[in-house]
Coordinates of C-alpha atoms in Angstrom, one line a residue:
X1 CA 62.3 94.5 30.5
X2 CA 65.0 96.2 32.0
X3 CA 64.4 99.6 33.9
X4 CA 65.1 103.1 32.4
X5 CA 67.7 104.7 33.8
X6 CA 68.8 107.1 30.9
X7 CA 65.4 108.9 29.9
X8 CA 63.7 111.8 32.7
X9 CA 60.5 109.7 34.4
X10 CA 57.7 110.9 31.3
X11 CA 54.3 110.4 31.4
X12 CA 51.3 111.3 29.6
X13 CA 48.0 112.7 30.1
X14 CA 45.2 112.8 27.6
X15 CA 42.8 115.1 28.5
X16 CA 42.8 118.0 31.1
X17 CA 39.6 115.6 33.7
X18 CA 42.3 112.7 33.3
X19 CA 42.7 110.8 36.9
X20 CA 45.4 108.3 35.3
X21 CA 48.4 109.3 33.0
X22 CA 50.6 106.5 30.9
X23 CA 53.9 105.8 31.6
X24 CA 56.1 106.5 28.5
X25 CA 59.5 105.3 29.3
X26 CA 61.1 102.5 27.7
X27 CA 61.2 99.5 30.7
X28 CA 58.5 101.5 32.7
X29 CA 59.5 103.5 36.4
X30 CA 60.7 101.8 39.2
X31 CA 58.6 102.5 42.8
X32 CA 60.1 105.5 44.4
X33 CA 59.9 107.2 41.2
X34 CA 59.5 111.2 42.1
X35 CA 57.1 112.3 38.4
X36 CA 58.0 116.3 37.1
X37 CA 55.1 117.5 39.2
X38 CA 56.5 115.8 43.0
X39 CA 54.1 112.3 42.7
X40 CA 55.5 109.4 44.1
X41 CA 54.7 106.4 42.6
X42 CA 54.1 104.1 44.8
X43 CA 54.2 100.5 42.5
X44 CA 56.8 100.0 39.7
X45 CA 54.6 100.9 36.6
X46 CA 55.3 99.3 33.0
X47 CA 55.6 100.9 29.9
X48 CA 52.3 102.1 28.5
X49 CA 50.7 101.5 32.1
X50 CA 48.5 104.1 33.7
X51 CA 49.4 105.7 37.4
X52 CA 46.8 107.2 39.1
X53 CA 47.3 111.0 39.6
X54 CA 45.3 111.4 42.3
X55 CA 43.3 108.9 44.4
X56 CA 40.7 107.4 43.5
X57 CA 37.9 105.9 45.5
X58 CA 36.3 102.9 45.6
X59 CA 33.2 103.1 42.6
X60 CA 34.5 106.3 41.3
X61 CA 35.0 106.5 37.4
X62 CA 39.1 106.1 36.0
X63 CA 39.4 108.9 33.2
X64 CA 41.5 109.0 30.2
X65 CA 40.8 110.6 27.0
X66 CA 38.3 112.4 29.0
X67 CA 36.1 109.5 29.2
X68 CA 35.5 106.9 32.2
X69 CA 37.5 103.6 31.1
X70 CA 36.5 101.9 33.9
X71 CA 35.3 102.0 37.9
X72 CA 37.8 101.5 40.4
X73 CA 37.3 97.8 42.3
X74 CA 39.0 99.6 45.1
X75 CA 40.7 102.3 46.5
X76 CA 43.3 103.4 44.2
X77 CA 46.0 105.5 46.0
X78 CA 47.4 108.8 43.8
X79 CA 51.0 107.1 42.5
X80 CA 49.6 103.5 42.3
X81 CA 49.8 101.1 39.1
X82 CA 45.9 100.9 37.7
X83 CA 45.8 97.9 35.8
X84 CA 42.6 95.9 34.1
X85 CA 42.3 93.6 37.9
X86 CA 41.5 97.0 39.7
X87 CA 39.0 98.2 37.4
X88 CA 35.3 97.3 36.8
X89 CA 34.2 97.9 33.0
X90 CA 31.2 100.1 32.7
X91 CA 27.8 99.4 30.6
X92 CA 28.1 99.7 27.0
X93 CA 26.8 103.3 25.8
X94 CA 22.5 102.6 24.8
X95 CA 21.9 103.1 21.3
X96 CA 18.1 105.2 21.9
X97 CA 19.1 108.9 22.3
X98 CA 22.6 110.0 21.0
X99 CA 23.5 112.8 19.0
X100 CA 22.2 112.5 15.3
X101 CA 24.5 114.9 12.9
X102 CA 25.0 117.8 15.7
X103 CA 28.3 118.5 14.8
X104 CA 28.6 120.7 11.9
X105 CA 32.5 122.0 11.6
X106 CA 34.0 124.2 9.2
X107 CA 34.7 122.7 6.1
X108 CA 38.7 121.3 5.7
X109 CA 40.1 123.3 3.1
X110 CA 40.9 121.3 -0.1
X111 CA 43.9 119.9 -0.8
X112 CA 45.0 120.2 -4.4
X113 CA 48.0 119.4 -6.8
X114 CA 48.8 115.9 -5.5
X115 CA 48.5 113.4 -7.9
X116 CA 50.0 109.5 -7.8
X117 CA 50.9 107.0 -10.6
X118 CA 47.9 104.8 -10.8
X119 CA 45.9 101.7 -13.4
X120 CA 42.7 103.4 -14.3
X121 CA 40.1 100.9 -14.9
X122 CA 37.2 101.1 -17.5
X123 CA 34.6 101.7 -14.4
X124 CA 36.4 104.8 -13.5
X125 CA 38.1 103.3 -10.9
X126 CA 42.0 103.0 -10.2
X127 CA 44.1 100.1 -8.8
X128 CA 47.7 100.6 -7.2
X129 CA 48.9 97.5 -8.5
X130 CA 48.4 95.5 -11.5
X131 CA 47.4 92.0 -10.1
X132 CA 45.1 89.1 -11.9
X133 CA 43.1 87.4 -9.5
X134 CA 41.5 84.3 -9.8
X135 CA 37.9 84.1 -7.7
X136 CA 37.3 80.6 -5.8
X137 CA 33.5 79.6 -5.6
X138 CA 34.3 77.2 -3.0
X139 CA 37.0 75.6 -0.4
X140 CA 37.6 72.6 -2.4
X141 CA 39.3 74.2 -5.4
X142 CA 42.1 76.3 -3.1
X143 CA 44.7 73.2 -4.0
X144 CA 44.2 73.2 -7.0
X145 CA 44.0 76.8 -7.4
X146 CA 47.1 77.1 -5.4
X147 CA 49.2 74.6 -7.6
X148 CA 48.1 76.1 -11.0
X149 CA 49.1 79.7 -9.3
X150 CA 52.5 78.8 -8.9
X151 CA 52.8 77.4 -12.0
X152 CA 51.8 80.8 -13.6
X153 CA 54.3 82.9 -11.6
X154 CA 57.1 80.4 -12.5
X155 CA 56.1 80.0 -16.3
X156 CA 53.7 82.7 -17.5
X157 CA 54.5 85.3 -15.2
X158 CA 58.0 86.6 -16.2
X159 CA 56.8 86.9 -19.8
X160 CA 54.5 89.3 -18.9
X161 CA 56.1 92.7 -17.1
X162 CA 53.8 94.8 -16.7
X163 CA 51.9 92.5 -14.3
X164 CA 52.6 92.7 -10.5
X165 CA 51.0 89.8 -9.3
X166 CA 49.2 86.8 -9.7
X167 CA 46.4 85.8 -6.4
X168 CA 44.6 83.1 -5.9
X169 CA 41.2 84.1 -4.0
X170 CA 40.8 81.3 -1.4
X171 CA 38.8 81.1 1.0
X172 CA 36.4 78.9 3.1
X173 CA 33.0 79.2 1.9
X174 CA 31.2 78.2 -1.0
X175 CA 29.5 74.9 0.3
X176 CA 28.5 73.0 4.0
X177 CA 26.6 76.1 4.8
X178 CA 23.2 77.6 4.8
X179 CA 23.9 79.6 1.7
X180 CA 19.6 81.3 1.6
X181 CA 20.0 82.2 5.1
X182 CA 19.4 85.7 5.5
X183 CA 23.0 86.1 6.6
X184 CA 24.4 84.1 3.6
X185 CA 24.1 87.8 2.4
X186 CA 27.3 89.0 4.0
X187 CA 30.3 86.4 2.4
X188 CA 28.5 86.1 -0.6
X189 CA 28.9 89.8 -1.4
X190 CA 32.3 90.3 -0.2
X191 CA 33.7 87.6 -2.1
X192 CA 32.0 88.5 -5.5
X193 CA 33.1 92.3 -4.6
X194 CA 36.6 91.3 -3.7
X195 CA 36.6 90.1 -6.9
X196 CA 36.0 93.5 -8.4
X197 CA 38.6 95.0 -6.6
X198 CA 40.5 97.5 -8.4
X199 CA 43.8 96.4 -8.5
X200 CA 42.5 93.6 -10.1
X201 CA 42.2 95.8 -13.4
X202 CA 38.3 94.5 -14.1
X203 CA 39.7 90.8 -15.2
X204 CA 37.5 88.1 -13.8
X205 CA 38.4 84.8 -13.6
X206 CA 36.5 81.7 -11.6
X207 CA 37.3 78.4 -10.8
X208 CA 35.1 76.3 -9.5
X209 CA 34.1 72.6 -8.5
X210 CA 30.7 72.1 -10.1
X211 CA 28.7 70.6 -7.2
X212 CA 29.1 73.4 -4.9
X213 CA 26.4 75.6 -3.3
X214 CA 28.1 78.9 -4.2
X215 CA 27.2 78.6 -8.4
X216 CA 29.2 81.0 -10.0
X217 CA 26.2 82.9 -11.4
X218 CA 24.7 83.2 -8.1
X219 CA 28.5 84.2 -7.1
X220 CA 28.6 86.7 -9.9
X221 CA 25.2 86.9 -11.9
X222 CA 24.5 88.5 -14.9
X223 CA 23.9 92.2 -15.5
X224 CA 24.3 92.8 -12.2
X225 CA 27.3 92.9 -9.7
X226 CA 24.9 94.1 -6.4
X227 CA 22.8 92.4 -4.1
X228 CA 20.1 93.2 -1.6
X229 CA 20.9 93.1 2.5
X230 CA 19.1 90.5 3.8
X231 CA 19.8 91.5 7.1
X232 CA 17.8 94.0 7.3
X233 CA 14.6 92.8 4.4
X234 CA 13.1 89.6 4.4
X235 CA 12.7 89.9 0.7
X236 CA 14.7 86.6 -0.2
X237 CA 13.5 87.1 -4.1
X238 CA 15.2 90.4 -4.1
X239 CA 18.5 88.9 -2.4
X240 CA 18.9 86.3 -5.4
X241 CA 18.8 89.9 -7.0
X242 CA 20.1 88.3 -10.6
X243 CA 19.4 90.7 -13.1
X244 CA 19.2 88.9 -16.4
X245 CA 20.4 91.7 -18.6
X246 CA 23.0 90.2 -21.1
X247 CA 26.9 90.7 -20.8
X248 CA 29.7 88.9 -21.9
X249 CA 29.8 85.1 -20.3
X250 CA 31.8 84.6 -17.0
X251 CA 35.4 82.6 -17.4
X252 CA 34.8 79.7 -15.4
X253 CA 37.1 77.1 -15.3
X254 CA 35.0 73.9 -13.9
X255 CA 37.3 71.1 -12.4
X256 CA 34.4 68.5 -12.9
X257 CA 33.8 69.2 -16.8
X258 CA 34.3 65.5 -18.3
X259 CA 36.8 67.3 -20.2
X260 CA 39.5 67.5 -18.0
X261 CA 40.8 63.9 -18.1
X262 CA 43.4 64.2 -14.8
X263 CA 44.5 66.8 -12.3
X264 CA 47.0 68.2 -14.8
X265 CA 44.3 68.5 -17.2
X266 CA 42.6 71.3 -14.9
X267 CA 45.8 72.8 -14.2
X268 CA 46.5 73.6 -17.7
X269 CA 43.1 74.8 -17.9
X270 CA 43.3 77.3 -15.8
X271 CA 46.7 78.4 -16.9
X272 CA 45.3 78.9 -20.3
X273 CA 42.7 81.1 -19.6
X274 CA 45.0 82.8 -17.0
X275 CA 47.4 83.7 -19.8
X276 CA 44.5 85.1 -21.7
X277 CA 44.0 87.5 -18.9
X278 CA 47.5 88.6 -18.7
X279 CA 48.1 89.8 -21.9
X280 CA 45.0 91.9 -21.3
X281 CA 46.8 93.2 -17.7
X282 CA 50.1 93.4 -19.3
X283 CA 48.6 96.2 -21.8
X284 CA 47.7 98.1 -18.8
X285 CA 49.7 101.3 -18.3
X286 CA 50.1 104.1 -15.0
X287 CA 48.9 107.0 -15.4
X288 CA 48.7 110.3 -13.5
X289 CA 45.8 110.8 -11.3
X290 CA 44.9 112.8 -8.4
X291 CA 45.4 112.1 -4.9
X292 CA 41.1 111.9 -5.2
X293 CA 41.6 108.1 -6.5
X294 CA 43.0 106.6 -3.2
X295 CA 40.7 104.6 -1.4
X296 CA 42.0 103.8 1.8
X297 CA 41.6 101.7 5.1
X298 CA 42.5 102.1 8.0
X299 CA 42.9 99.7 10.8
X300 CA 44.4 98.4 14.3
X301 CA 46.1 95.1 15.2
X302 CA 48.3 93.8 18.3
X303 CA 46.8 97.4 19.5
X304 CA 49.1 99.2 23.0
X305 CA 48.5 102.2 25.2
X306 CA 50.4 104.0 22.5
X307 CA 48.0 103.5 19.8
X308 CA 45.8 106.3 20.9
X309 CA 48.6 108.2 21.5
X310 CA 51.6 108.4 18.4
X311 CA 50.3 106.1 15.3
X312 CA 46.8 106.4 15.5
X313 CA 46.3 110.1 15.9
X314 CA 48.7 110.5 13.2
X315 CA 47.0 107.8 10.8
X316 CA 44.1 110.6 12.0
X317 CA 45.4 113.3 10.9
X318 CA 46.6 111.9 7.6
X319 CA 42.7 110.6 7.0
X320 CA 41.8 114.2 7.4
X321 CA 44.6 115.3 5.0
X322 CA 43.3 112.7 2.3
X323 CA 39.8 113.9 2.9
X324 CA 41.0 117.1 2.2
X325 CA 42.4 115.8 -1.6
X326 CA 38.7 114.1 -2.3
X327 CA 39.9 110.4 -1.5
X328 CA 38.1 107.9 0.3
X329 CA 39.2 107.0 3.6
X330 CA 37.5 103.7 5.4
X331 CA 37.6 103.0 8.9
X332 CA 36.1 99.9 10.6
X333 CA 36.4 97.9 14.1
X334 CA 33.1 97.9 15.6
X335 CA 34.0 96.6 18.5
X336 CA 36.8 99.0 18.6
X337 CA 34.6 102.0 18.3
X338 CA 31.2 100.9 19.9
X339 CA 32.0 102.9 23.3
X340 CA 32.6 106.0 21.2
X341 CA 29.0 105.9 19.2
X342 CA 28.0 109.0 20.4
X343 CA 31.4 110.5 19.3
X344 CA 30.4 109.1 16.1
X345 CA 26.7 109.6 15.6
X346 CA 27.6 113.5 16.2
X347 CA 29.7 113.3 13.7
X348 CA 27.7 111.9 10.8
X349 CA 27.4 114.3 7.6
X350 CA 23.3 113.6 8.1
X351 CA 20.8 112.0 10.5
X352 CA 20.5 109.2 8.1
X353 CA 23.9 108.6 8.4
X354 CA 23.8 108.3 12.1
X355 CA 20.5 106.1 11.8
X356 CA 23.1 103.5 9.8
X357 CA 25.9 103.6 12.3
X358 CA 23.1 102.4 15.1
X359 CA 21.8 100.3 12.5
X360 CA 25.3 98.2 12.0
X361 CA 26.2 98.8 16.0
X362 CA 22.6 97.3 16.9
X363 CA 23.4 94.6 14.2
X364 CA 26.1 93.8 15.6
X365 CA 25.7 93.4 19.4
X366 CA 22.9 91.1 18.8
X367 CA 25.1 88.8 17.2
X368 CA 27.2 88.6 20.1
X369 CA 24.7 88.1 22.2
X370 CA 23.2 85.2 19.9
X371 CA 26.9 83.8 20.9
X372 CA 27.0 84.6 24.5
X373 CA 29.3 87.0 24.5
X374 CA 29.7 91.1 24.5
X375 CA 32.1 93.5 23.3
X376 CA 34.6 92.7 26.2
X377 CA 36.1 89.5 24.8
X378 CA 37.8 92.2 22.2
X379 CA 40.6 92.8 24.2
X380 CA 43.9 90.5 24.1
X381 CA 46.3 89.2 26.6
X382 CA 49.0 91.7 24.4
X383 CA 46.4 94.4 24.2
X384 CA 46.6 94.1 28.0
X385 CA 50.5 93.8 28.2
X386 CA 50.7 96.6 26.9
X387 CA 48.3 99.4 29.0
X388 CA 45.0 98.9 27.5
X389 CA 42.9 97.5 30.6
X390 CA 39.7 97.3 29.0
X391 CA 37.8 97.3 25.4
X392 CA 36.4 101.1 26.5
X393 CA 40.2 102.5 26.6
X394 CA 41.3 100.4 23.4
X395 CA 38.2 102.5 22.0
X396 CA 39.0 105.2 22.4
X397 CA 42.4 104.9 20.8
X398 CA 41.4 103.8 18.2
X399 CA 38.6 105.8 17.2
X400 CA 41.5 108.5 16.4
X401 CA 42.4 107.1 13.3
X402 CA 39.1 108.5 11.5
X403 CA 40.3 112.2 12.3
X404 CA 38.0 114.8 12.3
X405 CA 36.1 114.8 8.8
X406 CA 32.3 114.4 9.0
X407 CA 31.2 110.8 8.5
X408 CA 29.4 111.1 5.0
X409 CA 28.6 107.1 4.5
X410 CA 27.5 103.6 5.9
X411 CA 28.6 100.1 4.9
X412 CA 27.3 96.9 6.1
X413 CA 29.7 93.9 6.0
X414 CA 31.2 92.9 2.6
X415 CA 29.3 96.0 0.9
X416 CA 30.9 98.4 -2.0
X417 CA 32.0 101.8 -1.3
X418 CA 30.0 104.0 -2.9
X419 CA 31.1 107.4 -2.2
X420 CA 34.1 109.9 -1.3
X421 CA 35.5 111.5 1.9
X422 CA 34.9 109.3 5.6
X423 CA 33.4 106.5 5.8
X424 CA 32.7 103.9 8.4
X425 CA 32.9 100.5 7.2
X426 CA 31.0 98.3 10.0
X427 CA 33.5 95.4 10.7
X428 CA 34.6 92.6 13.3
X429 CA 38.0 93.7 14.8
X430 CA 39.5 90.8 13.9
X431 CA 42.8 91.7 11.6
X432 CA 42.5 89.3 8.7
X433 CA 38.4 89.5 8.9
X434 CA 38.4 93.6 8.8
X435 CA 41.4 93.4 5.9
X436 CA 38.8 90.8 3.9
X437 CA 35.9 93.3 4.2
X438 CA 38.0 96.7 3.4
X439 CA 39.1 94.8 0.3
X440 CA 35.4 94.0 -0.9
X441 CA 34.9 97.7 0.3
X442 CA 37.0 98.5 -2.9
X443 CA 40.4 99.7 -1.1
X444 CA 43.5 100.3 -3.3
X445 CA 46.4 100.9 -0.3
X446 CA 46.0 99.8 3.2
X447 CA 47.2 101.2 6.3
X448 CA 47.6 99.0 9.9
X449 CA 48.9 100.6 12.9
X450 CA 50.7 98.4 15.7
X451 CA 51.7 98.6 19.3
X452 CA 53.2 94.9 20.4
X453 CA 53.8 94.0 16.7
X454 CA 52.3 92.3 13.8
X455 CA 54.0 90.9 10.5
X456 CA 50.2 91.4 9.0
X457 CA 49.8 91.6 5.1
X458 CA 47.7 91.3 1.8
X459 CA 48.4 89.9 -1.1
X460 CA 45.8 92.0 -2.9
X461 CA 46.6 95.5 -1.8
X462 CA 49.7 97.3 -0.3
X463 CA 49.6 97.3 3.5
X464 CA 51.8 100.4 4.9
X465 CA 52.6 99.3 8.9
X466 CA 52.8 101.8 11.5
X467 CA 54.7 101.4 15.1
X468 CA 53.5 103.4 18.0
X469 CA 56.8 102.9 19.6
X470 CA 60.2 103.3 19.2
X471 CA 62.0 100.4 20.5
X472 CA 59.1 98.2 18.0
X473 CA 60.6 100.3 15.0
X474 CA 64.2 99.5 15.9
X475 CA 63.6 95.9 17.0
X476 CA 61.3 95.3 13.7
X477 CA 63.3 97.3 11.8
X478 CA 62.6 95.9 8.4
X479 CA 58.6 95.0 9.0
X480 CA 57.2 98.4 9.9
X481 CA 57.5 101.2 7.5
X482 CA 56.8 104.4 9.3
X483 CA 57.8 104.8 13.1
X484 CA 55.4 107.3 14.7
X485 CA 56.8 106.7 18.3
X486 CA 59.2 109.5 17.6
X487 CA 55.9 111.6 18.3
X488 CA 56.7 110.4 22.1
X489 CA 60.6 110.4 21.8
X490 CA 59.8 114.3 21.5
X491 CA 61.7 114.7 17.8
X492 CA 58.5 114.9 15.6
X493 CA 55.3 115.8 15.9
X494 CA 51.5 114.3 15.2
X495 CA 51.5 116.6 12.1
X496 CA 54.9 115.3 11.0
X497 CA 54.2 111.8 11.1
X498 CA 50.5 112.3 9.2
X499 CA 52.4 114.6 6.5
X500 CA 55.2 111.7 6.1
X501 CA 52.8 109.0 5.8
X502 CA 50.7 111.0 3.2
X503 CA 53.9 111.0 1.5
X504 CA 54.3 107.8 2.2
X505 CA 51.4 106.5 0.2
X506 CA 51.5 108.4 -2.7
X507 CA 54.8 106.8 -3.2
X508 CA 54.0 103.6 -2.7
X509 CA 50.5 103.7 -4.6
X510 CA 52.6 104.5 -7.6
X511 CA 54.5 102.1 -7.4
X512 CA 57.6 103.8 -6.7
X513 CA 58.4 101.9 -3.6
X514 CA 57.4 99.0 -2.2
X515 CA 56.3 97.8 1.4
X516 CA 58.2 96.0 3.9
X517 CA 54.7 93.1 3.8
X518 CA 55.6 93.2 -0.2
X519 CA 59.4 93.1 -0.2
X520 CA 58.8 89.8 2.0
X521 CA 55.4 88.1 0.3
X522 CA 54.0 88.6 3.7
X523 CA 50.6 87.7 2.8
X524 CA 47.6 86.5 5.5
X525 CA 44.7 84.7 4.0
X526 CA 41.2 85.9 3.3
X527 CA 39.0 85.2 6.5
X528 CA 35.2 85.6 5.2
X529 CA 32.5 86.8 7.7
X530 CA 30.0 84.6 8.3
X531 CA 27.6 85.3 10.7
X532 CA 25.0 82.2 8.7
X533 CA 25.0 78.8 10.1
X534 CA 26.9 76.2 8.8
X535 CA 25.7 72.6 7.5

């Protein structure tokens, strides 16, 4: 990238103990470079790049945010370029001793009289779009699925306005695995919870094979939509967990039934009970609700040195103003937030709540380790292009986007939300994996901030992209819909940006506009988390 030569030399600084500032300027500064306060820099520094500030000696700690990122390899002369080769990662933070619930602040004030146009559903829920879904129960069906689906939207569809959407469910699980391992637990839930998703209005529709593992009563049994963590109980009666209370019979549409003589035969099956379920969508009208009815996540992807700086603070202080209205705000990543536990554990509404968030951490780095990795295989070659030298600093940017709100609830992977205001959804980082989960979580609008870019979407929900920079937003002009690196241009502010993207999704929650991922059909496939063997 060409050099600026237009824009003042501008960096940034974090935190007051900072040894290392960010370079802000579009094309980075050139060696020889004389900073505001008389520094010289003595390497040419890219955008999003830290310079060291002072020196630093050899096995000293590199601060930003306030926290040690990383141990210099070397000594690091005040003006030089510190990049991930000069830095030595430090242990991850032990999980015995942290802060449980020690910070107690003042209550946010409530935030009343904002209300969006939403689908109410009979459990109480509300959806943001009007969308039939048809459930998968295993791998095999997804052509099938995937030819009858377009065969709906090009016949059935445009007779029936009122419905956004029609998604087929794939996915690759349902057989070739150990479905009673203990971990089994974790796709099985979040597929039969994604299926109760509510933009999906309460209508339940399954295809299956026949000869598949995944039954569709043990996907979606009886009486009973919830299941016990086997991760953590070695109680495999309770995990089948069927209750056998009566309810109406699931709509399966079996592909091996002798009845359907030839492939068209299950197509037209499928589209038959599909049309069934649209004219029950299609009856389906918004209503006004309060702001209290969003259920939102929040996530990271192709992640920069920016991230901590413009979009995710903003996404932070947006989370705090939808906390404020009585929503629900997820966050995830637990790679992406594992150096900040103690941040985290202080923050949990109760002990209990911070027991859970060591509970999912400790979960989680022994599955590494069963893999033989840690939580430094996180960070990309892009993540690294663009500033972040490690997984510690990438943590600490991203840990922003939960604001400030106590941490009132726990969720294991592929687990239901079950209650208002923060909570942290335990989560791989991976993009399409953390979407996957957030939807079984029971999210209605999505929102995924990105440095180096992403054309990330969901079919299922609304996904409203954030740039941390400028030049992304102009070059990606009509993929990102809200550009918080005016926060570092110097024309808005971190309160701005969170106030415009509240707006933002109220807007398009109703309906009343659509995002950029929507106006193209950008959609990514489900990824299931698996942790389970595989057959």
């Amino acid at each position: 990238m060409p050099e600026s030569t237009t824009q003042p030399p501008l960096t940034l600084r974090m935190h007051d103990r900072d040894n290392v500032a960010i370079v802000a300027n579009h094309g980075g500064l050139a060696a020889g470079t004389a900073l505001p306060g008389g520094l010289v820099l003595v390497d040419r520094v890219p955008q999003g790049h830290k310079v060291a500030l002072v020196p630093i000696p050899a096995h000293a700690p590199v601060l930003r945010y306030g926290t040690t990122i990383g141990l210099a390899r070397q000594d690091i002369a005040a003006g030089s370029w510190v990049h991930e080769r000069l830095l030595a990662m430090p242990d991850a933070c032990g999980l015995d001793g942290l802060p449980l619930a020690t910070i107690q602040p003042e209550p946010l004030p409530p935030l009343a009289g904002y209300t969006f146009e939403g689908y109410r559903n009979a459990d109480g829920s509300v959806g943001t779009r009007n969308i039939l879904a048809i459930t998968q129960t295993v791998q095999c069906v997804a052509g099938v699925a995937d030819f009858a689906v377009k065969r709906i939207k090009a016949e059935l569809l445009p007779q029936f306005s009122n419905v956004d959407d029609v998604v087929a469910l794939a996915h690759g699980y349902g057989c070739g695995v150990a479905i009673d391992a203990p971990d089994a637990i974790v796709p099985i839930r979040t597929l039969r919870n994604i299926s109760l998703n509510p933009n999906f209005g309460g209508e339940v529709m399954v295809v299956s094979l026949g000869c598949e593992k995944l039954q569709p009563e043990r996907l979606l049994p009886p009486g009973s939509f919830n299941i016990v963590d086997q991760r953590h109980s070695t109680d495999a009666a309770a995990a089948a967990g069927a209750d056998a209370s009566a309810q109406a019979p699931l709509d399966v549409v079996c592909l091996q039934d002798d009845a359907h003589i030839g492939f068209m035969a299950m197509v037209e099956a499928i589209m038959r009970q599909a049309e069934r379920h649209l004219v029950r969508l299609n009856a389906r009208r918004r209503v006004t609700v309060p702001a209290s009815e969003l259920v939102v996540g929040v996530q990271c992807g192709g992640s920069d040195a920016f991230s901590g700086v413009t979009a995710n603070p903003a996404v932070g202080f947006c989370t705090d103003l939808l906390v404020r209205s009585g929503a629900s705000v997820m966050f995830s990543e637990v790679t992406e937030v594992r150096d900040g536990i103690a941040q985290l554990t202080a923050r949990a509404a109760t002990p209990e709540v911070a027991q859970a968030m060591i509970r999912e951490m400790a979960w989680y780095d022994a599955y590494l380790q069963r893999g033989g990795s840690d939580r430094s295989a996180n960070t990309t070659p892009g993540n690294k292009q663009g500033g972040l030298s490690n997984i510690v600093e990438k943590a600490m940017g991203s840990i922003v986007k939960s604001g400030s709100a106590p941490i009132s609830n726990v969720l294991a992977p592929g687990e239901k939300l079950r209650a208002k205001g923060l909570t942290y959804a335990a989560t791989p980082a991976s993009d399409f994996i953390c979407g996957t989960l957030q939807l079984a979580a029971g999210m209605n609008l999505h929102v995924f901030t990105t440095g180096r870019g992403t054309p990330y979407g969901l079919a299922a929900v609304p996904v409203i992209k954030v740039a941390t920079r400028t030049d992304l937003a102009r070059r990606w002009h009509d993929l990102m819909d809200v550009n918080a690196g005016t926060i570092t241009d110097g024309t808005t502010s971190i309160e701005d940006v969170g106030w415009a993207l509240f707006h933002l999704m109220l807007e398009v929650a109703s309906g009343r506009k659509k995002t950029w991922a929507e106006h193209w059909q950008l959609h990514n496939p489900l990824v299931l988390f698996n942790p389970a063997p595989i057959t």
